[in-house]
PDB file of C-alpha atoms and ligand atoms in Angstrom:
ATOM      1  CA  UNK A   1     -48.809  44.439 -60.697  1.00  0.00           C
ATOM      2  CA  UNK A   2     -52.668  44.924 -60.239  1.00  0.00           C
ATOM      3  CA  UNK A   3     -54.393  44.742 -56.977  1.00  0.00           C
ATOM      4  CA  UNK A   4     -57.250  45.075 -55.218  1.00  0.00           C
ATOM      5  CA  UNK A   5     -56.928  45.624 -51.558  1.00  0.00           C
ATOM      6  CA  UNK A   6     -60.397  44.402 -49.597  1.00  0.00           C
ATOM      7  CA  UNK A   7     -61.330  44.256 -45.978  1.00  0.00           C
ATOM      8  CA  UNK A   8     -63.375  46.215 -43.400  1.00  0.00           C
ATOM      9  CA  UNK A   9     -63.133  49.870 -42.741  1.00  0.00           C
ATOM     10  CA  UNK A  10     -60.297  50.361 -40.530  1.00  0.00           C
ATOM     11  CA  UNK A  11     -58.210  47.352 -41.268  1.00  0.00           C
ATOM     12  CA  UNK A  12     -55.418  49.137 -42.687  1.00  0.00           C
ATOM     13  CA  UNK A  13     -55.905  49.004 -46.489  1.00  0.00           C
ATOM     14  CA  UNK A  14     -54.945  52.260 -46.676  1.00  0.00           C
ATOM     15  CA  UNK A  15     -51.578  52.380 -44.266  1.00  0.00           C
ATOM     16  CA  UNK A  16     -50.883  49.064 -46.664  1.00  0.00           C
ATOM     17  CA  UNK A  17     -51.380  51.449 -49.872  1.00  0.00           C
ATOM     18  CA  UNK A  18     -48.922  54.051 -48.933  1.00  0.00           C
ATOM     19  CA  UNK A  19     -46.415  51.527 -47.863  1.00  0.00           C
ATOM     20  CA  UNK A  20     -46.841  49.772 -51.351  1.00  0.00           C
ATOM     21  CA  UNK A  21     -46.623  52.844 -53.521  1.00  0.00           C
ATOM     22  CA  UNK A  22     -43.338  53.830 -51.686  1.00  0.00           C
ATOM     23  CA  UNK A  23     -41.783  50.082 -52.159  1.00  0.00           C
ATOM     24  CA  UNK A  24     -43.048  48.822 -55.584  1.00  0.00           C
ATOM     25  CA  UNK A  25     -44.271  52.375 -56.921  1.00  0.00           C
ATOM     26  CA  UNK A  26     -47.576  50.885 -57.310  1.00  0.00           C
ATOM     27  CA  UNK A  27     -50.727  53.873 -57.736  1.00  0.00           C
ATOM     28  CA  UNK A  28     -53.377  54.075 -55.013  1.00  0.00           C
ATOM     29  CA  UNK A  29     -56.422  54.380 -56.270  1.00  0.00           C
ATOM     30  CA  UNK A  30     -59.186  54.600 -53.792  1.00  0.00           C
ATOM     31  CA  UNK A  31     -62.779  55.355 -54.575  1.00  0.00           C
ATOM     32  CA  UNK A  32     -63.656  56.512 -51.103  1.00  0.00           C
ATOM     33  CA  UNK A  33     -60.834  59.398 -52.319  1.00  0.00           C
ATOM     34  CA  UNK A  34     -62.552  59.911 -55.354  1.00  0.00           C
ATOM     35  CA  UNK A  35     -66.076  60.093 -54.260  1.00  0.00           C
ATOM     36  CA  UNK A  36     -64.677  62.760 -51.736  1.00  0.00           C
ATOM     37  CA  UNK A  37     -63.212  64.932 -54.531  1.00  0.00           C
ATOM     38  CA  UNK A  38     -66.217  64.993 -56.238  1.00  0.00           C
ATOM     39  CA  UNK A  39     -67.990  65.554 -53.094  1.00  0.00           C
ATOM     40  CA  UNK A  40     -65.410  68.647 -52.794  1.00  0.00           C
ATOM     41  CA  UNK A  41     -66.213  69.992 -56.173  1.00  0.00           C
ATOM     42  CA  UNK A  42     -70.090  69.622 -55.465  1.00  0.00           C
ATOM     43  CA  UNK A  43     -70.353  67.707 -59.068  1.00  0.00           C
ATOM     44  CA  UNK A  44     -73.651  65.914 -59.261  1.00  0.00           C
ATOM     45  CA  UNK A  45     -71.900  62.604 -58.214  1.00  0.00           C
ATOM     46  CA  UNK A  46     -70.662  64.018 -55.289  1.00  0.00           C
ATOM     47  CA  UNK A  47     -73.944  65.298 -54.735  1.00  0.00           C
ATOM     48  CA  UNK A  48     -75.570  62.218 -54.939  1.00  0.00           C
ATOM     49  CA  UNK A  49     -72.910  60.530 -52.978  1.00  0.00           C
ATOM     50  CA  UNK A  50     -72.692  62.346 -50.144  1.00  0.00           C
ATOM     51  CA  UNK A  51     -76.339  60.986 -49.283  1.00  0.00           C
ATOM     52  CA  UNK A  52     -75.018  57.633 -48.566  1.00  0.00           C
ATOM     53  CA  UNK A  53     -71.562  58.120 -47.563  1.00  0.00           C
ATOM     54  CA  UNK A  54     -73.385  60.675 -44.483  1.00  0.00           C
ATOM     55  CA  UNK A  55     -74.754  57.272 -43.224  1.00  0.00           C
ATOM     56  CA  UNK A  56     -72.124  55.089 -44.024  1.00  0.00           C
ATOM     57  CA  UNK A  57     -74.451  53.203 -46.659  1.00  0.00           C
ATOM     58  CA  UNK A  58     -72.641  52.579 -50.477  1.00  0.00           C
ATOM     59  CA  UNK A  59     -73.020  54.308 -53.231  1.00  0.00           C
ATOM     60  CA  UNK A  60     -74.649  53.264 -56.241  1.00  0.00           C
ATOM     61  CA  UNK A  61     -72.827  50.676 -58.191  1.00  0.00           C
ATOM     62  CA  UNK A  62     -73.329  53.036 -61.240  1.00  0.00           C
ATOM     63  CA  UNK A  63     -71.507  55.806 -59.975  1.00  0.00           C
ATOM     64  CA  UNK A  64     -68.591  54.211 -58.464  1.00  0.00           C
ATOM     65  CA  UNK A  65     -68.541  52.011 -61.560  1.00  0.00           C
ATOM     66  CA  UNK A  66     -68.507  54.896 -63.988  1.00  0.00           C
ATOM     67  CA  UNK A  67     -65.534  56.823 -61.690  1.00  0.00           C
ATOM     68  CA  UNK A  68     -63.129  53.274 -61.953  1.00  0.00           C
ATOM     69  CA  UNK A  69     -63.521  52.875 -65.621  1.00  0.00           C
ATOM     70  CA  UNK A  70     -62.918  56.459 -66.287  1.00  0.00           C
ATOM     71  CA  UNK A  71     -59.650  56.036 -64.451  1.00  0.00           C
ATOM     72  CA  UNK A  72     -58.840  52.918 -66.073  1.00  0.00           C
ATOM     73  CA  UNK A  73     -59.569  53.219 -69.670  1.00  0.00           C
ATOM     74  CA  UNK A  74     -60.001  57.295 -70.148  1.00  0.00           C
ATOM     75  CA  UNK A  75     -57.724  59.519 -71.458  1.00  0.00           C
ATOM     76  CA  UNK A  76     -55.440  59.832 -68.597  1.00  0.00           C
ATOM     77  CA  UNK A  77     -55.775  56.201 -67.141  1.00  0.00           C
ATOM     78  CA  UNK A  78     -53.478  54.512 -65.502  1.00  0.00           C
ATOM     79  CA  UNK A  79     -51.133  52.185 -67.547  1.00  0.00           C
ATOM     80  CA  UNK A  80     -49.072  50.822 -65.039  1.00  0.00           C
ATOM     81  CA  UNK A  81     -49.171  49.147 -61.357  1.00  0.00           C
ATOM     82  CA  UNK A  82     -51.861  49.952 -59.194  1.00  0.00           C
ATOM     83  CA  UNK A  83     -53.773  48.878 -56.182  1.00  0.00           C
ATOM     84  CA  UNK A  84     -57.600  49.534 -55.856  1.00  0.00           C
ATOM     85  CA  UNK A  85     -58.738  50.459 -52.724  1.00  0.00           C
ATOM     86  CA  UNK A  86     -62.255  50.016 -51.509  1.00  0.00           C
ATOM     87  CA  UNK A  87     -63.444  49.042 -54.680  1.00  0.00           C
ATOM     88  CA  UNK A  88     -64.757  46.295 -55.519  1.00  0.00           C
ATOM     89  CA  UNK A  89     -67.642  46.580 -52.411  1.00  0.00           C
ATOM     90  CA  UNK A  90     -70.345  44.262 -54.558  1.00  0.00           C
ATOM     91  CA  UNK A  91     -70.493  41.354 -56.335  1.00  0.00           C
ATOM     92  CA  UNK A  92     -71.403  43.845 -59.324  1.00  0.00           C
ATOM     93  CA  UNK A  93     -68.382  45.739 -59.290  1.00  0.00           C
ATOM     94  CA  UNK A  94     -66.112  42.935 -59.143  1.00  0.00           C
ATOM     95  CA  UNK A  95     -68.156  41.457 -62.276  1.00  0.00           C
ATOM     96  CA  UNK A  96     -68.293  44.820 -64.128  1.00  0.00           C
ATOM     97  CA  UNK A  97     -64.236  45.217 -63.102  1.00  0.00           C
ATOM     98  CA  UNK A  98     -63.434  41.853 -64.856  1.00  0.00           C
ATOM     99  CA  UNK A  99     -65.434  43.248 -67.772  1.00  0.00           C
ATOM    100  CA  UNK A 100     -63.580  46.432 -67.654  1.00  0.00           C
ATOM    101  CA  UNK A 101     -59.578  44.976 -67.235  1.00  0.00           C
ATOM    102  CA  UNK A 102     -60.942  41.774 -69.734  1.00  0.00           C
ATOM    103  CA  UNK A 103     -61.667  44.423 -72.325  1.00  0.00           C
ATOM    104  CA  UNK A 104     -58.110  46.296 -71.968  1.00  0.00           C
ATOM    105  CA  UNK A 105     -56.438  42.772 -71.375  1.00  0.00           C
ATOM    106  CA  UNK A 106     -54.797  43.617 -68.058  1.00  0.00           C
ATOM    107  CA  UNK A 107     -56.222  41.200 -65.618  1.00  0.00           C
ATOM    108  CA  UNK A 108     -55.628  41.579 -61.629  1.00  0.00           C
ATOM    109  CA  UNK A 109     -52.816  39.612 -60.101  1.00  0.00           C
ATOM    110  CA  UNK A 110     -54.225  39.453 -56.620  1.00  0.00           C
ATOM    111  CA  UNK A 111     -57.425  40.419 -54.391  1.00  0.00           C
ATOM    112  CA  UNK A 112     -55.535  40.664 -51.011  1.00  0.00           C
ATOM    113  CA  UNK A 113     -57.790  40.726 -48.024  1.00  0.00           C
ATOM    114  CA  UNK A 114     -57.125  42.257 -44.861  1.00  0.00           C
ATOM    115  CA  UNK A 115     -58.952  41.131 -42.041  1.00  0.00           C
ATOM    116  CA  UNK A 116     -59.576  42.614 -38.562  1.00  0.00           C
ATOM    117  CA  UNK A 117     -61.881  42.837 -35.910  1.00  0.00           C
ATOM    118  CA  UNK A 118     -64.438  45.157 -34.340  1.00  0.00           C
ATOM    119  CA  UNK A 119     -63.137  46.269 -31.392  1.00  0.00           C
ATOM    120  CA  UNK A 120     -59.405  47.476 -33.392  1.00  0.00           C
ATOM    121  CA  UNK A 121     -61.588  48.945 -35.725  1.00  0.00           C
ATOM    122  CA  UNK A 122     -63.690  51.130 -33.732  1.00  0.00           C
ATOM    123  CA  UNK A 123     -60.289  51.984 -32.044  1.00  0.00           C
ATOM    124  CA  UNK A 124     -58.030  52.748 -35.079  1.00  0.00           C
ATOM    125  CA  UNK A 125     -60.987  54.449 -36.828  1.00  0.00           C
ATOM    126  CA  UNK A 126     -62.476  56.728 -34.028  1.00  0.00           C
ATOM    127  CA  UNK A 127     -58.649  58.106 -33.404  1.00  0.00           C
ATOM    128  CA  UNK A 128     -57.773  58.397 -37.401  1.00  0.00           C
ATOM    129  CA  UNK A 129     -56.891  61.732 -38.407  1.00  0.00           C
ATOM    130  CA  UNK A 130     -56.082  62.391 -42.545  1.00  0.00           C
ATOM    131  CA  UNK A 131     -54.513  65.322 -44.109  1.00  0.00           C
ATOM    132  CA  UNK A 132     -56.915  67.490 -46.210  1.00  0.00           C
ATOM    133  CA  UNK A 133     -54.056  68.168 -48.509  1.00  0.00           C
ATOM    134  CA  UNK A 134     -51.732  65.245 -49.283  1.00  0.00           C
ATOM    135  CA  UNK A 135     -54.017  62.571 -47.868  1.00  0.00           C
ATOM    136  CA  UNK A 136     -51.395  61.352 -45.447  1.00  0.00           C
ATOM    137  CA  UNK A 137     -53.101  59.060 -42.102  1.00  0.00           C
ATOM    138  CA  UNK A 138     -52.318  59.852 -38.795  1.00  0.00           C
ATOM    139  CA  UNK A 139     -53.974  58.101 -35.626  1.00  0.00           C
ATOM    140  CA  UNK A 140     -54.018  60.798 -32.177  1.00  0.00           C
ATOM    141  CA  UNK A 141     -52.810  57.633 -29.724  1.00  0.00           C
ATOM    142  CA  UNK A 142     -50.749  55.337 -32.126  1.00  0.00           C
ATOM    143  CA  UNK A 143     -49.375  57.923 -34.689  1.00  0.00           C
ATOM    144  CA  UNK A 144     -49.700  61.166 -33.571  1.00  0.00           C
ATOM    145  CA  UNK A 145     -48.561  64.042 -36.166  1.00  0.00           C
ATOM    146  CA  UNK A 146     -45.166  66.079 -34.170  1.00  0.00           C
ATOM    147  CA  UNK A 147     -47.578  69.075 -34.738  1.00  0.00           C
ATOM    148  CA  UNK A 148     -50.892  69.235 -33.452  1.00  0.00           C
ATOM    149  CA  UNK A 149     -53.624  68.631 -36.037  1.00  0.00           C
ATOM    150  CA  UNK A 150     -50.804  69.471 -38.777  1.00  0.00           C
ATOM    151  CA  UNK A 151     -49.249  67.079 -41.312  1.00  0.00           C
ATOM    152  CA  UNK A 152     -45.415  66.099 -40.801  1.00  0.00           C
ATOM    153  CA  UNK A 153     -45.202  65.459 -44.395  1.00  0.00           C
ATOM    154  CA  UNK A 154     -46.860  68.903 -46.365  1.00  0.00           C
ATOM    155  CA  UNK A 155     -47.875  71.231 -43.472  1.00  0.00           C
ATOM    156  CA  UNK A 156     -51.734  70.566 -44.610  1.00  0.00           C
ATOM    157  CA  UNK A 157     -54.508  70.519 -41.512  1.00  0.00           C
ATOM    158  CA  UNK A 158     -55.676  67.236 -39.891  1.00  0.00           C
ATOM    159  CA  UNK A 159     -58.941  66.374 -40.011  1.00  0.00           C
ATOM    160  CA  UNK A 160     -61.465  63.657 -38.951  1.00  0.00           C
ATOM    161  CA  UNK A 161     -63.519  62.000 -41.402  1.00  0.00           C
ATOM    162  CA  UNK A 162     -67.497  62.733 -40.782  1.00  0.00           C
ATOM    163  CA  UNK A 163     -68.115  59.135 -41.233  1.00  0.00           C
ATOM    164  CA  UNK A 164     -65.200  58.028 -38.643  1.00  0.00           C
ATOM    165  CA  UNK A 165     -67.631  58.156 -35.846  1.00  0.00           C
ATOM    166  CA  UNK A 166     -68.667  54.932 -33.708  1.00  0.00           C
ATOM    167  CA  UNK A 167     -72.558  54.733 -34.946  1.00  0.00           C
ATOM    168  CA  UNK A 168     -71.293  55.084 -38.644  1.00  0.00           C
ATOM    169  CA  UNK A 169     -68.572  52.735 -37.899  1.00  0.00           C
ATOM    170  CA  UNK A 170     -71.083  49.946 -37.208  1.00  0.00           C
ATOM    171  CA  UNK A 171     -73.348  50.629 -40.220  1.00  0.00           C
ATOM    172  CA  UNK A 172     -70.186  50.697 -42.379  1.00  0.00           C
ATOM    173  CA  UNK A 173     -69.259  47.052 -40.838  1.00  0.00           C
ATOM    174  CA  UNK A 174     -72.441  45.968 -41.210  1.00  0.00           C
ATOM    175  CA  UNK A 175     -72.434  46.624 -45.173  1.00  0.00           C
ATOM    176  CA  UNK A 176     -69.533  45.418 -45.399  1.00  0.00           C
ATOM    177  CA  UNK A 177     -70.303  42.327 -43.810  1.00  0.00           C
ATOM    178  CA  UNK A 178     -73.284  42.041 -46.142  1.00  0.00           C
ATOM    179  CA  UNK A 179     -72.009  42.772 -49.442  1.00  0.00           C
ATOM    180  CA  UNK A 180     -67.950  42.865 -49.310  1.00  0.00           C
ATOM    181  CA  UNK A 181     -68.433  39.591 -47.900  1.00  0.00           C
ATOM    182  CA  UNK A 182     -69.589  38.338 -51.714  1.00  0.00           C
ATOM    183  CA  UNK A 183     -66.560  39.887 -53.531  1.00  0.00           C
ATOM    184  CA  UNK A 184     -64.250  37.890 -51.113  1.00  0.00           C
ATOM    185  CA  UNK A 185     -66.312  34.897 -52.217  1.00  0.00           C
ATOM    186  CA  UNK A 186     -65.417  35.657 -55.771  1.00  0.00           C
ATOM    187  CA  UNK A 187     -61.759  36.345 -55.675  1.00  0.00           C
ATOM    188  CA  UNK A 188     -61.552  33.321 -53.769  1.00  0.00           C
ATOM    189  CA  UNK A 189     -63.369  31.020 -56.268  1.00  0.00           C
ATOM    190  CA  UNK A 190     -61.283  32.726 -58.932  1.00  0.00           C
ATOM    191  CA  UNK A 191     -57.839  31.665 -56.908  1.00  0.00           C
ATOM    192  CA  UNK A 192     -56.703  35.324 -56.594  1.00  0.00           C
ATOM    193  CA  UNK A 193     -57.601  35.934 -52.647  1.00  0.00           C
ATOM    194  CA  UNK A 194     -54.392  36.099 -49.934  1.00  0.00           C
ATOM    195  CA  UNK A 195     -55.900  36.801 -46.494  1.00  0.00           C
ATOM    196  CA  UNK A 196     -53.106  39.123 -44.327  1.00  0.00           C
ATOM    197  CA  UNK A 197     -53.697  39.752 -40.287  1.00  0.00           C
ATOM    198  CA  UNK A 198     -55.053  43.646 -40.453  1.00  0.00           C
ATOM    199  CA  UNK A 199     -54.611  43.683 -37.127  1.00  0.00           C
ATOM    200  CA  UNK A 200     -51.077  43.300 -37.177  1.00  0.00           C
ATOM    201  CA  UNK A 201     -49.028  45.938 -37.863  1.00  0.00           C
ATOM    202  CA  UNK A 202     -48.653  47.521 -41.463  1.00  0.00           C
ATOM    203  CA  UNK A 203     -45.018  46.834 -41.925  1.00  0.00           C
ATOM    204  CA  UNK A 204     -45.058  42.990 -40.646  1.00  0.00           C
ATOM    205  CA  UNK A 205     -48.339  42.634 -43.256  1.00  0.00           C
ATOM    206  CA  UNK A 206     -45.760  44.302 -45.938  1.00  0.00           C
ATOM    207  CA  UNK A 207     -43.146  42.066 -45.295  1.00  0.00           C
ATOM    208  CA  UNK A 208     -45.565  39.244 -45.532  1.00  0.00           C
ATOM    209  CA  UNK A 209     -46.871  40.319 -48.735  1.00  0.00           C
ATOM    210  CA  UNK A 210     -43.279  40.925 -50.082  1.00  0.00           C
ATOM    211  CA  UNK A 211     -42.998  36.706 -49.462  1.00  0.00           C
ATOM    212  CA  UNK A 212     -45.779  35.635 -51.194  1.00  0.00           C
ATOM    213  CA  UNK A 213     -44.980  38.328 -54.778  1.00  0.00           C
ATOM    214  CA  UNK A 214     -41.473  36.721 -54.251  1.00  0.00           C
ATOM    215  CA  UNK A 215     -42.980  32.887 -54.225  1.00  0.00           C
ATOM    216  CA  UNK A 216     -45.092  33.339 -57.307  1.00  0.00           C
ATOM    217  CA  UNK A 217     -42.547  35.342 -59.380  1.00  0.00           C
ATOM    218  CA  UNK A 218     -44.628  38.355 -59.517  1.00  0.00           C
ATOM    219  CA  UNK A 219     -42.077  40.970 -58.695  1.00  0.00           C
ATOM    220  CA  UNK A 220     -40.639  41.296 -62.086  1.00  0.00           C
ATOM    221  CA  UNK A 221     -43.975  41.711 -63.709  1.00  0.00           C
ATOM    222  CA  UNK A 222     -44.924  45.386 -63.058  1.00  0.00           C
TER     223      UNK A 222
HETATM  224  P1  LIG B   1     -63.775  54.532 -47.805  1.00  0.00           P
HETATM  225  O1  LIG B   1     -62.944  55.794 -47.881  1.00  0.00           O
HETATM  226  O2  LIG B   1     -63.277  53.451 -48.696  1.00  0.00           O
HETATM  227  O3  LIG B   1     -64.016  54.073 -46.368  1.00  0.00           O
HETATM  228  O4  LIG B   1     -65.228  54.926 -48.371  1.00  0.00           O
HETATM  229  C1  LIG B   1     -66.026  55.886 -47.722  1.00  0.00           C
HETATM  230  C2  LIG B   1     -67.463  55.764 -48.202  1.00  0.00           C
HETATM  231  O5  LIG B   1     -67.509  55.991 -49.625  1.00  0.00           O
HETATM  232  C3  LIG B   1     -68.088  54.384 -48.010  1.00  0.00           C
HETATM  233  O6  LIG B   1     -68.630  54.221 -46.704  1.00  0.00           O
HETATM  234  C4  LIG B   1     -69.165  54.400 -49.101  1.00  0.00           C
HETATM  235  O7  LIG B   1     -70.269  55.190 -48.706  1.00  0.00           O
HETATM  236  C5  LIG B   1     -68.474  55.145 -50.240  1.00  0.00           C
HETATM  237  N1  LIG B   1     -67.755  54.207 -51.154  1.00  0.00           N
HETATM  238  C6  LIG B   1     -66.415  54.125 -51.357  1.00  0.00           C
HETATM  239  N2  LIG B   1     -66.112  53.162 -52.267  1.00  0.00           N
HETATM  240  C7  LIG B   1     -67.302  52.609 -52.633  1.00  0.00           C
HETATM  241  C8  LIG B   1     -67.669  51.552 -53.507  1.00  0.00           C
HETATM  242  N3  LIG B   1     -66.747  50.826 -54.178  1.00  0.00           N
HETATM  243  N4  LIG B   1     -68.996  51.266 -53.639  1.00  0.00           N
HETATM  244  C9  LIG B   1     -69.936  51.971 -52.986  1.00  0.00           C
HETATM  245  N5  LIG B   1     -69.664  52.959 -52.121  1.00  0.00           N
HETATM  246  C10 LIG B   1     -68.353  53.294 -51.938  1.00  0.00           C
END
């Protein structure tokens, strides 16, 4: 199965992604992850990126563009089930990633859209907390880690994003509300969209989910 998971920041695309990788063994792929790493290594993407992802503002289509189809047609791509997260963000990288899967005939099965609102986004965000080794989310009120600022699952250190503060929060709504709002538009057109409650919780949204693969036979299909 091939996914795309869109909604706002905060709306629990990613707490959706680890639930789905344990259930159907599907691969995250996130390109907020990726741009990080690169931002890590200092390579001249993450260079570049790190410019707009400091304000909350996107990164050039070309870059992001280039880092998916590396993943998805390079050497070591990914051949199997996987869920992209936080990519598409533009009408252009939803066009250039029906180019991309068109060319390697593997087209998506679903855009699945979380959405949420502004208030339990500036809540969930402002208290996230991520593990700088394994990736793992954590939130200090709702899911606190059993060790301080230490991950339950590897041991790795908690840490808040840069960008999970409340002024960057509201210039990362407001571009989303500007251009993610276009790639809904086009998944929607294309009869691949299925809107889920973000702000309900992550395992209720699963089960949900689980309903609708079910109804259209998709289960069997990895
Ligand atoms: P995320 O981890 O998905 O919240 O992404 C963090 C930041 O990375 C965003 O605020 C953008 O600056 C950048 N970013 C991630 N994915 C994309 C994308 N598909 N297009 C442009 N910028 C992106």
């Amino acid at each position: 199965m091939r996914l795309v998971l869109l909604g706002p920041p905060g709306a629990g695309k990613g707490t959706l992604a680890a639930l789905l990788k344990e259930s159907l063994k599907l691969v995250h792929i996130s390109t907020g992850d990726m741009l990080r790493e690169e931002m890590k290594k200092e390579t001249p993407i993450g260079q570049e990126a790190k410019k707009f992802i400091e304000k909350g503002e996107l990164v050039p289509d070309e870059f992001v563009i280039k880092l998916i189809e590396k993943k998805l047609t390079g050497g070591k791509r990914v051949e199997h089930g996987y869920m992209l997260d936080g990519f598409p963000r533009t009408r252009k990288q939803a066009e250039d990633l029906d180019r991309i899967l068109g060319e390697i005939r593997q087209p998506l099965d679903y855009a699945l859209y979380m959405e949420s609102t502004l208030p339990v986004i500036i809540q969930r965000l402002g208290g996230r907390r991520v593990c700088e080794n394994c990736g793992a989310l954590y939130h200090i009120r709702n899911k606190p880690p059993k060790k301080d600022k230490i991950c339950d699952l590897c041991g790795g250190e908690l840490y808040q994003r840069a960008d999970d503060n409340e002024v960057t929060i509201r210039t990362r709504m407001d571009v989303y509300l500007k251009s993610t709002r276009l790639v809904i538009d086009y998944y929607q057109a294309q009869g691949k969209l299925k809107k889920l409650d973000g702000d309900k919780d992550s395992e209720e949204v699963q089960a949900v989910l689980m309903q609708i693969f079910h109804e259209d036979r998709k289960l069997n299909k990895h």
